[in-house]
Coordinates of C-alpha atoms in Angstrom, one line a residue:
X13 CA 65.8 85.6 91.0
X14 CA 64.6 83.1 88.2
X15 CA 62.8 84.4 85.1
X16 CA 59.4 83.6 86.1
X17 CA 60.0 85.4 89.9
X18 CA 61.3 88.5 87.7
X19 CA 58.1 88.2 85.8
X20 CA 55.7 88.3 88.7
X21 CA 57.3 91.1 90.2
X22 CA 57.3 93.1 86.9
X23 CA 53.3 92.3 87.1
X24 CA 53.0 93.4 90.9
X25 CA 55.1 96.4 90.3
X26 CA 53.5 97.3 86.7
X27 CA 56.9 98.2 85.5
X28 CA 60.2 96.7 84.1
X29 CA 62.6 95.1 86.5
X30 CA 66.0 94.8 85.2
X31 CA 68.9 92.6 86.8
X32 CA 72.1 94.4 86.9
X33 CA 75.7 94.1 88.6
X34 CA 77.1 97.0 90.6
X35 CA 80.1 97.6 92.9
X36 CA 80.1 98.2 96.3
X37 CA 81.7 101.5 95.7
X38 CA 79.5 102.5 92.9
X39 CA 76.6 101.5 95.6
X40 CA 78.2 104.0 98.0
X41 CA 78.9 106.8 95.6
X42 CA 75.2 106.7 94.4
X43 CA 74.1 107.5 98.2
X44 CA 74.0 103.8 99.3
X45 CA 75.5 102.9 102.9
X46 CA 78.7 101.8 103.1
X47 CA 78.4 97.9 104.1
X48 CA 75.5 97.3 101.9
X49 CA 73.3 94.0 102.7
X50 CA 70.3 91.9 100.9
X51 CA 67.2 94.0 101.0
X52 CA 69.0 97.4 101.1
X53 CA 67.3 100.2 98.7
X54 CA 68.8 102.9 97.0
X55 CA 67.2 105.7 94.5
X56 CA 69.4 106.5 91.8
X57 CA 69.1 108.3 88.6
X58 CA 67.8 105.0 86.5
X59 CA 65.3 104.3 89.3
X60 CA 64.9 102.3 92.4
X61 CA 68.1 99.8 93.3
X62 CA 67.4 96.7 95.4
X63 CA 70.1 94.6 96.4
X64 CA 69.3 90.6 95.9
X65 CA 72.8 89.3 96.7
X66 CA 76.2 90.3 98.1
X67 CA 79.5 88.7 96.6
X68 CA 82.4 90.5 97.9
X69 CA 82.8 93.7 96.2
X70 CA 80.1 92.8 93.8
X71 CA 76.2 93.8 94.5
X72 CA 73.5 91.7 92.2
X73 CA 70.6 94.3 92.2
X74 CA 67.2 95.0 91.0
X75 CA 66.6 97.8 89.2
X76 CA 62.9 99.3 88.3
X77 CA 61.3 102.9 87.5
X78 CA 58.3 102.0 89.7
X79 CA 57.4 104.3 92.4
X80 CA 57.4 102.3 95.7
X81 CA 56.2 103.6 98.9
X82 CA 58.5 103.3 101.9
X83 CA 56.3 100.1 102.9
X84 CA 56.6 98.7 99.8
X85 CA 60.5 99.0 99.8
X86 CA 60.4 97.4 103.3
X87 CA 58.4 94.7 102.4
X88 CA 60.1 93.8 99.1
X89 CA 63.4 94.1 101.2
X90 CA 62.2 91.5 103.9
X91 CA 61.1 89.1 101.2
X92 CA 64.4 89.1 99.6
X93 CA 66.2 88.6 102.7
X94 CA 64.2 85.9 103.6
X95 CA 64.5 84.5 100.3
X96 CA 68.4 84.9 100.4
X97 CA 69.0 82.9 104.0
X98 CA 69.9 79.7 104.4
X99 CA 67.6 77.2 106.1
X100 CA 68.7 77.4 109.8
X101 CA 67.2 73.7 110.3
X102 CA 70.1 72.1 107.8
X103 CA 72.9 74.2 109.6
X104 CA 74.3 73.2 112.8
X105 CA 74.8 76.0 115.5
X106 CA 78.8 75.9 114.6
X107 CA 77.9 76.4 111.0
X108 CA 75.6 79.5 111.6
X109 CA 78.2 80.9 114.0
X110 CA 80.9 80.6 111.4
X111 CA 78.6 81.8 108.4
X112 CA 78.0 85.2 110.5
X113 CA 81.7 85.2 111.3
X114 CA 82.3 84.8 107.5
X115 CA 79.7 87.7 106.7
X116 CA 81.3 90.0 109.2
X117 CA 84.9 89.0 107.9
X118 CA 83.8 90.0 104.3
X119 CA 82.3 93.3 105.0
X120 CA 85.3 94.4 107.0
X121 CA 87.7 93.3 103.9
X122 CA 85.3 95.1 101.3
X123 CA 85.4 98.1 103.6
X124 CA 89.2 98.3 103.7
X125 CA 88.8 98.0 107.5
X126 CA 91.9 95.4 107.6
X127 CA 92.8 96.2 111.6
X128 CA 89.4 95.4 112.7
X129 CA 89.1 93.3 115.7
X130 CA 86.5 90.3 115.8
X131 CA 83.4 91.8 117.9
X132 CA 82.2 90.5 121.5
X133 CA 79.1 89.7 119.6
X134 CA 80.4 87.0 117.6
X135 CA 79.8 83.5 119.5
X136 CA 82.9 82.3 118.1
X137 CA 85.4 85.1 119.1
X138 CA 86.1 82.7 122.4
X139 CA 87.5 80.1 119.9
X140 CA 90.0 82.6 118.1
X141 CA 92.9 81.8 120.9
X142 CA 96.4 82.6 120.2
X143 CA 98.4 81.0 117.6
X144 CA 96.1 79.6 115.1
X145 CA 97.6 78.8 111.3
X146 CA 95.4 80.4 108.7
X147 CA 94.7 78.8 105.7
X148 CA 92.4 80.3 102.8
X149 CA 90.7 77.8 100.4
X150 CA 89.3 78.6 96.7
X151 CA 87.7 76.0 94.7
X152 CA 86.0 77.5 91.6
X153 CA 85.7 74.3 89.8
X154 CA 84.5 71.3 91.1
X155 CA 84.2 68.1 89.1
X156 CA 81.8 67.0 91.6
X157 CA 79.2 68.7 93.8
X158 CA 80.5 71.2 95.9
X159 CA 80.7 70.1 99.4
X160 CA 78.3 71.3 102.0
X161 CA 80.1 72.9 105.4
X162 CA 79.6 69.6 107.2
X163 CA 81.1 67.4 104.4
X164 CA 84.0 69.9 104.0
X165 CA 84.7 70.3 107.9
X166 CA 84.9 66.7 108.4
X167 CA 87.2 65.9 106.0
X168 CA 89.8 69.2 107.0
X169 CA 89.6 67.3 110.6
X170 CA 90.7 64.1 109.4
X171 CA 94.0 65.8 108.0
X172 CA 94.6 68.6 110.4
X173 CA 93.1 68.8 113.9
X174 CA 89.9 68.6 115.6
X175 CA 90.1 72.0 117.0
X176 CA 90.3 73.4 113.1
X177 CA 87.3 76.0 112.7
X178 CA 85.5 76.3 109.2
X179 CA 84.7 80.1 108.1
X180 CA 82.5 80.4 105.0
X181 CA 83.5 83.6 103.1
X182 CA 82.6 84.3 99.7
X183 CA 81.0 81.5 97.1
X184 CA 83.5 78.8 96.8
X185 CA 85.8 80.4 99.5
X186 CA 86.6 79.2 102.8
X187 CA 88.7 80.3 105.8
X188 CA 90.8 77.5 107.7
X189 CA 91.9 78.2 110.9
X190 CA 93.9 75.3 112.8
X191 CA 95.5 75.2 116.2
X192 CA 99.4 75.8 116.1
X193 CA 99.8 72.6 117.2
X194 CA 100.2 71.1 113.8
X195 CA 103.8 72.7 113.7
X196 CA 104.8 71.7 117.2
X197 CA 103.9 68.1 116.0
X198 CA 106.5 68.3 113.0
X199 CA 109.3 69.2 115.4
X200 CA 112.2 66.9 115.1
X201 CA 112.8 66.3 119.1
X202 CA 109.4 67.6 120.2
X203 CA 111.4 69.9 122.8
X204 CA 113.3 72.3 120.3
X205 CA 111.1 74.7 119.0
X206 CA 110.9 75.1 114.9
X207 CA 113.2 78.3 113.4
X208 CA 111.7 80.7 111.5
X209 CA 112.5 78.8 107.9
X210 CA 111.4 75.7 109.3
X211 CA 108.3 76.7 110.3
X212 CA 107.8 78.1 106.6
X213 CA 108.7 74.4 105.2
X214 CA 106.1 72.8 107.4
X215 CA 103.6 75.4 106.4
X216 CA 104.2 74.7 102.8
X217 CA 104.1 71.0 103.1
X218 CA 100.5 71.3 105.1
X219 CA 99.2 73.6 102.2
X220 CA 100.3 71.1 99.6
X221 CA 98.7 68.1 101.8
X222 CA 95.6 69.8 102.1
X223 CA 95.3 70.9 98.4
X224 CA 95.8 67.1 97.6
X225 CA 93.2 66.1 100.2
X226 CA 90.5 68.5 98.9
X227 CA 91.4 67.8 95.0
X228 CA 91.2 64.3 95.6
X229 CA 88.3 64.1 97.5
X230 CA 86.4 66.5 95.0
X231 CA 88.3 67.1 91.7
X232 CA 88.7 70.4 90.0
X233 CA 91.1 73.4 90.1
X234 CA 91.3 74.5 93.9
X235 CA 93.9 77.3 95.1
X236 CA 95.4 77.3 98.7
X237 CA 97.3 79.7 100.4
X238 CA 98.6 79.8 104.2
X239 CA 99.9 82.3 106.4
X240 CA 102.3 82.2 109.5
X241 CA 100.5 81.8 112.8
X242 CA 98.2 84.6 114.2
X243 CA 95.8 85.9 116.7
X244 CA 92.7 85.7 114.8
X245 CA 90.6 87.8 117.2
X246 CA 93.2 90.6 116.3
X247 CA 94.2 89.7 112.9
X248 CA 91.9 87.4 111.0
X249 CA 90.7 90.6 108.5
X250 CA 94.1 91.5 107.6
X251 CA 95.2 87.8 107.1
X252 CA 92.0 86.9 104.9
X253 CA 93.1 90.0 102.8
X254 CA 96.6 89.4 102.5
X255 CA 95.9 85.4 101.7
X256 CA 93.4 86.8 99.0
X257 CA 96.1 88.9 97.4
X258 CA 98.7 86.1 97.4
X259 CA 96.4 83.7 95.6
X260 CA 95.5 86.6 93.0
X261 CA 99.0 87.2 92.5
X262 CA 100.4 83.3 92.2
X263 CA 97.5 82.9 89.6
X264 CA 98.6 86.2 87.6
X265 CA 102.3 85.3 87.7
X266 CA 102.7 81.6 88.2
X267 CA 100.2 80.3 85.7
X268 CA 99.9 76.5 86.8
X269 CA 100.6 76.7 90.5
X270 CA 97.7 75.8 93.2
X271 CA 99.6 76.5 96.5
X272 CA 100.6 79.9 97.2
X273 CA 102.7 81.4 100.2
X274 CA 102.8 85.1 100.8
X275 CA 106.4 85.0 101.7
X276 CA 107.5 84.2 97.8
X277 CA 105.6 86.7 96.3
X278 CA 107.0 90.0 97.5
X279 CA 108.1 91.4 94.3
X280 CA 105.2 90.1 92.4
X281 CA 103.4 92.4 95.0
X282 CA 105.5 95.2 94.0
X283 CA 105.2 94.7 90.2
X284 CA 101.7 94.4 90.1
X285 CA 101.1 97.7 91.1
X286 CA 103.2 99.0 88.4
X287 CA 100.7 100.0 85.6
X288 CA 100.8 97.9 82.5
X289 CA 101.7 100.5 80.2
X290 CA 105.1 101.0 82.2
X291 CA 105.6 97.3 82.5
X292 CA 105.1 96.8 78.7
X293 CA 107.5 99.5 77.7
X294 CA 110.2 98.2 80.4
X295 CA 110.4 94.9 78.9
X296 CA 110.9 96.1 75.4
X297 CA 113.6 98.3 76.6
X298 CA 115.3 96.3 78.4
X299 CA 115.3 92.8 76.7
X300 CA 118.0 92.5 74.1
X301 CA 115.7 90.0 72.1
X302 CA 111.9 90.3 72.6
X303 CA 111.3 86.8 71.6
X304 CA 113.8 85.1 74.3
X305 CA 111.0 84.4 76.9
X306 CA 109.0 82.6 74.0
X307 CA 111.3 79.5 74.5
X308 CA 109.8 77.1 77.0
X309 CA 113.1 75.9 77.8
X310 CA 114.6 79.2 78.9
X311 CA 111.5 79.6 81.2
X312 CA 111.9 76.4 82.8
X313 CA 115.5 76.9 83.2
X314 CA 115.2 80.4 84.8
X315 CA 112.2 79.3 86.9
X316 CA 114.2 76.6 88.4
X317 CA 117.7 78.3 88.7
X318 CA 115.9 80.9 90.8
X319 CA 113.8 78.7 92.9
X320 CA 117.0 77.2 93.7
X321 CA 118.4 80.5 94.5
X322 CA 120.9 80.6 91.8
X323 CA 122.8 77.5 92.8
X324 CA 123.9 75.8 89.6
X325 CA 124.4 72.3 90.9
X326 CA 120.9 72.5 93.0
X327 CA 119.2 73.7 89.7
X328 CA 121.0 70.8 87.6
X329 CA 119.8 68.3 89.9
X330 CA 116.3 69.8 89.7
X331 CA 115.9 69.7 86.2
X332 CA 117.7 66.3 85.7
X333 CA 120.5 67.5 83.8
X334 CA 124.3 67.6 83.5
X335 CA 125.9 70.7 85.3
X336 CA 128.0 71.5 82.1
X337 CA 124.5 71.7 80.0
X338 CA 123.1 74.0 82.9
X339 CA 126.2 76.3 82.3
X340 CA 125.7 76.1 78.4
X341 CA 121.8 77.5 78.7
X342 CA 122.9 80.3 81.3
X343 CA 125.9 81.2 78.7
X344 CA 123.2 81.2 75.7
X345 CA 120.8 83.6 77.7
X346 CA 123.9 85.6 78.5
X347 CA 124.7 85.7 74.8
X348 CA 121.3 86.5 73.3
X349 CA 120.1 88.7 76.2
X350 CA 123.2 90.6 77.4
X351 CA 122.5 89.5 80.9
X352 CA 124.6 87.0 83.0
X353 CA 122.0 85.6 85.6
X354 CA 125.1 84.2 87.8
X355 CA 125.6 88.0 88.4
X356 CA 123.4 89.3 91.3
X357 CA 122.4 92.7 89.5
X358 CA 121.6 90.6 86.3
X359 CA 119.8 88.1 88.0
X360 CA 117.5 90.5 89.7
X361 CA 116.7 92.3 86.2
X362 CA 116.1 88.9 84.6
X363 CA 113.9 88.0 87.4
X364 CA 111.8 90.9 87.0
X365 CA 111.8 90.7 83.1
X366 CA 110.6 86.9 83.3
X367 CA 107.8 88.1 86.0
X368 CA 106.7 91.1 83.8
X369 CA 106.6 89.3 80.5
X370 CA 104.6 86.3 82.0
X371 CA 102.0 89.0 82.7
X372 CA 102.3 90.9 79.4
X373 CA 102.4 88.2 77.3
X374 CA 99.1 87.2 78.5
X375 CA 97.2 90.5 77.5

C-alpha cells in the first residue's frame, strides 16, 4: 500500500496505521488461521492486524489501534482482496488456473503438508500426468523488465516441449513441469531406455540450457534446480520443497553456481542442519592451518579434485595442468594440513571442512 492510500486509511479510521511484516508462524501463534490469506484480520495485543499480501512464510500486514466493527473488518478485507487480485481480463484461462494451482502449492508447502495431493477442484489436475520433469526457476535480479506469464511460457516452450506447464509460485519464482519425453528424445538409439546416471546427466544438461535461455533473454541473476521425473498430482508439493532447499543449499555452499542438482547436495543438506557454533568449532579443531582455505588455488584444486571423484588424471585435465603439478599441490596440502586427500577417510574429512569453511567464512 502506497503512502497516499495509507494516509487516507488513517483519516477514515481516525487512528495511525502501521505496515509491518510478520511470519506465518507468528500469525498462527497469535490466533490467526493456519493458511492465511489477503484480507484476514487478527486481534493482537498491539491492535487489529489485517493481511495485505502473502509472500511465502512472510505476511505483509497493516496494524491499527482503531476499534473496528465486524462489518468494517469484512469490508476492509474485501477491498484489500480486490486490490490484490490480478486483472482477469489480461490473463488467459491457463494462467488463471496455473496461478490458482501455484497458490495452493505455496500454502501446502508453508503448512508443511509435503505429501498433499492436488485436489480435484484444481482445473489443471488432469494435466498433471505420470512422468513429468520438474524445474524450479528463481530470478530475483533481472536486467530488463521481468517477463509476464505469456512471454516466459512461450520462451520455455520453444526450448523444452509444447506440453510444458508453467506454474507461478512466489514472486520471481516459477515451477516448470515438462513431459518426460524430453528424456526419451535424448536416448542414443531411441529404443534403449536411459540408465539412472544417464538420466541425471540429461537433466543437468536441460537445466543448464534452460538457465542460458532465460538469462540470455532477460539477463540478471537466475537460479534453476531440476528433479527426476515425478507424478505431479501426488508429489508436486514435495518436489517444490525439495528444489527450493536445493537452490538454498547451492547458494549457501557453492557461491557462483546457478544450476543446482538435488543429488549433488546430500552432504550439504546434512551439514546445514548443524548449529553454526558447532560448525565453527569443528573447523577450528580439525584444521592444522586455519589459513589453508584462504588460498584460491587450493580451493579451486580441491573443488576440481572432488568433482572428478578424486581422479588425479581427470582433475589435471579439468584444471589444464600437468599431472605432476597436481600431485605437488596435493602433497602440499598433506604437508600443511596433515590430511592426504588421496586417502578415502582424509578426502571425506577435507570435503566436509571445505564446505563448512565456505559457509563460516561469510558469517
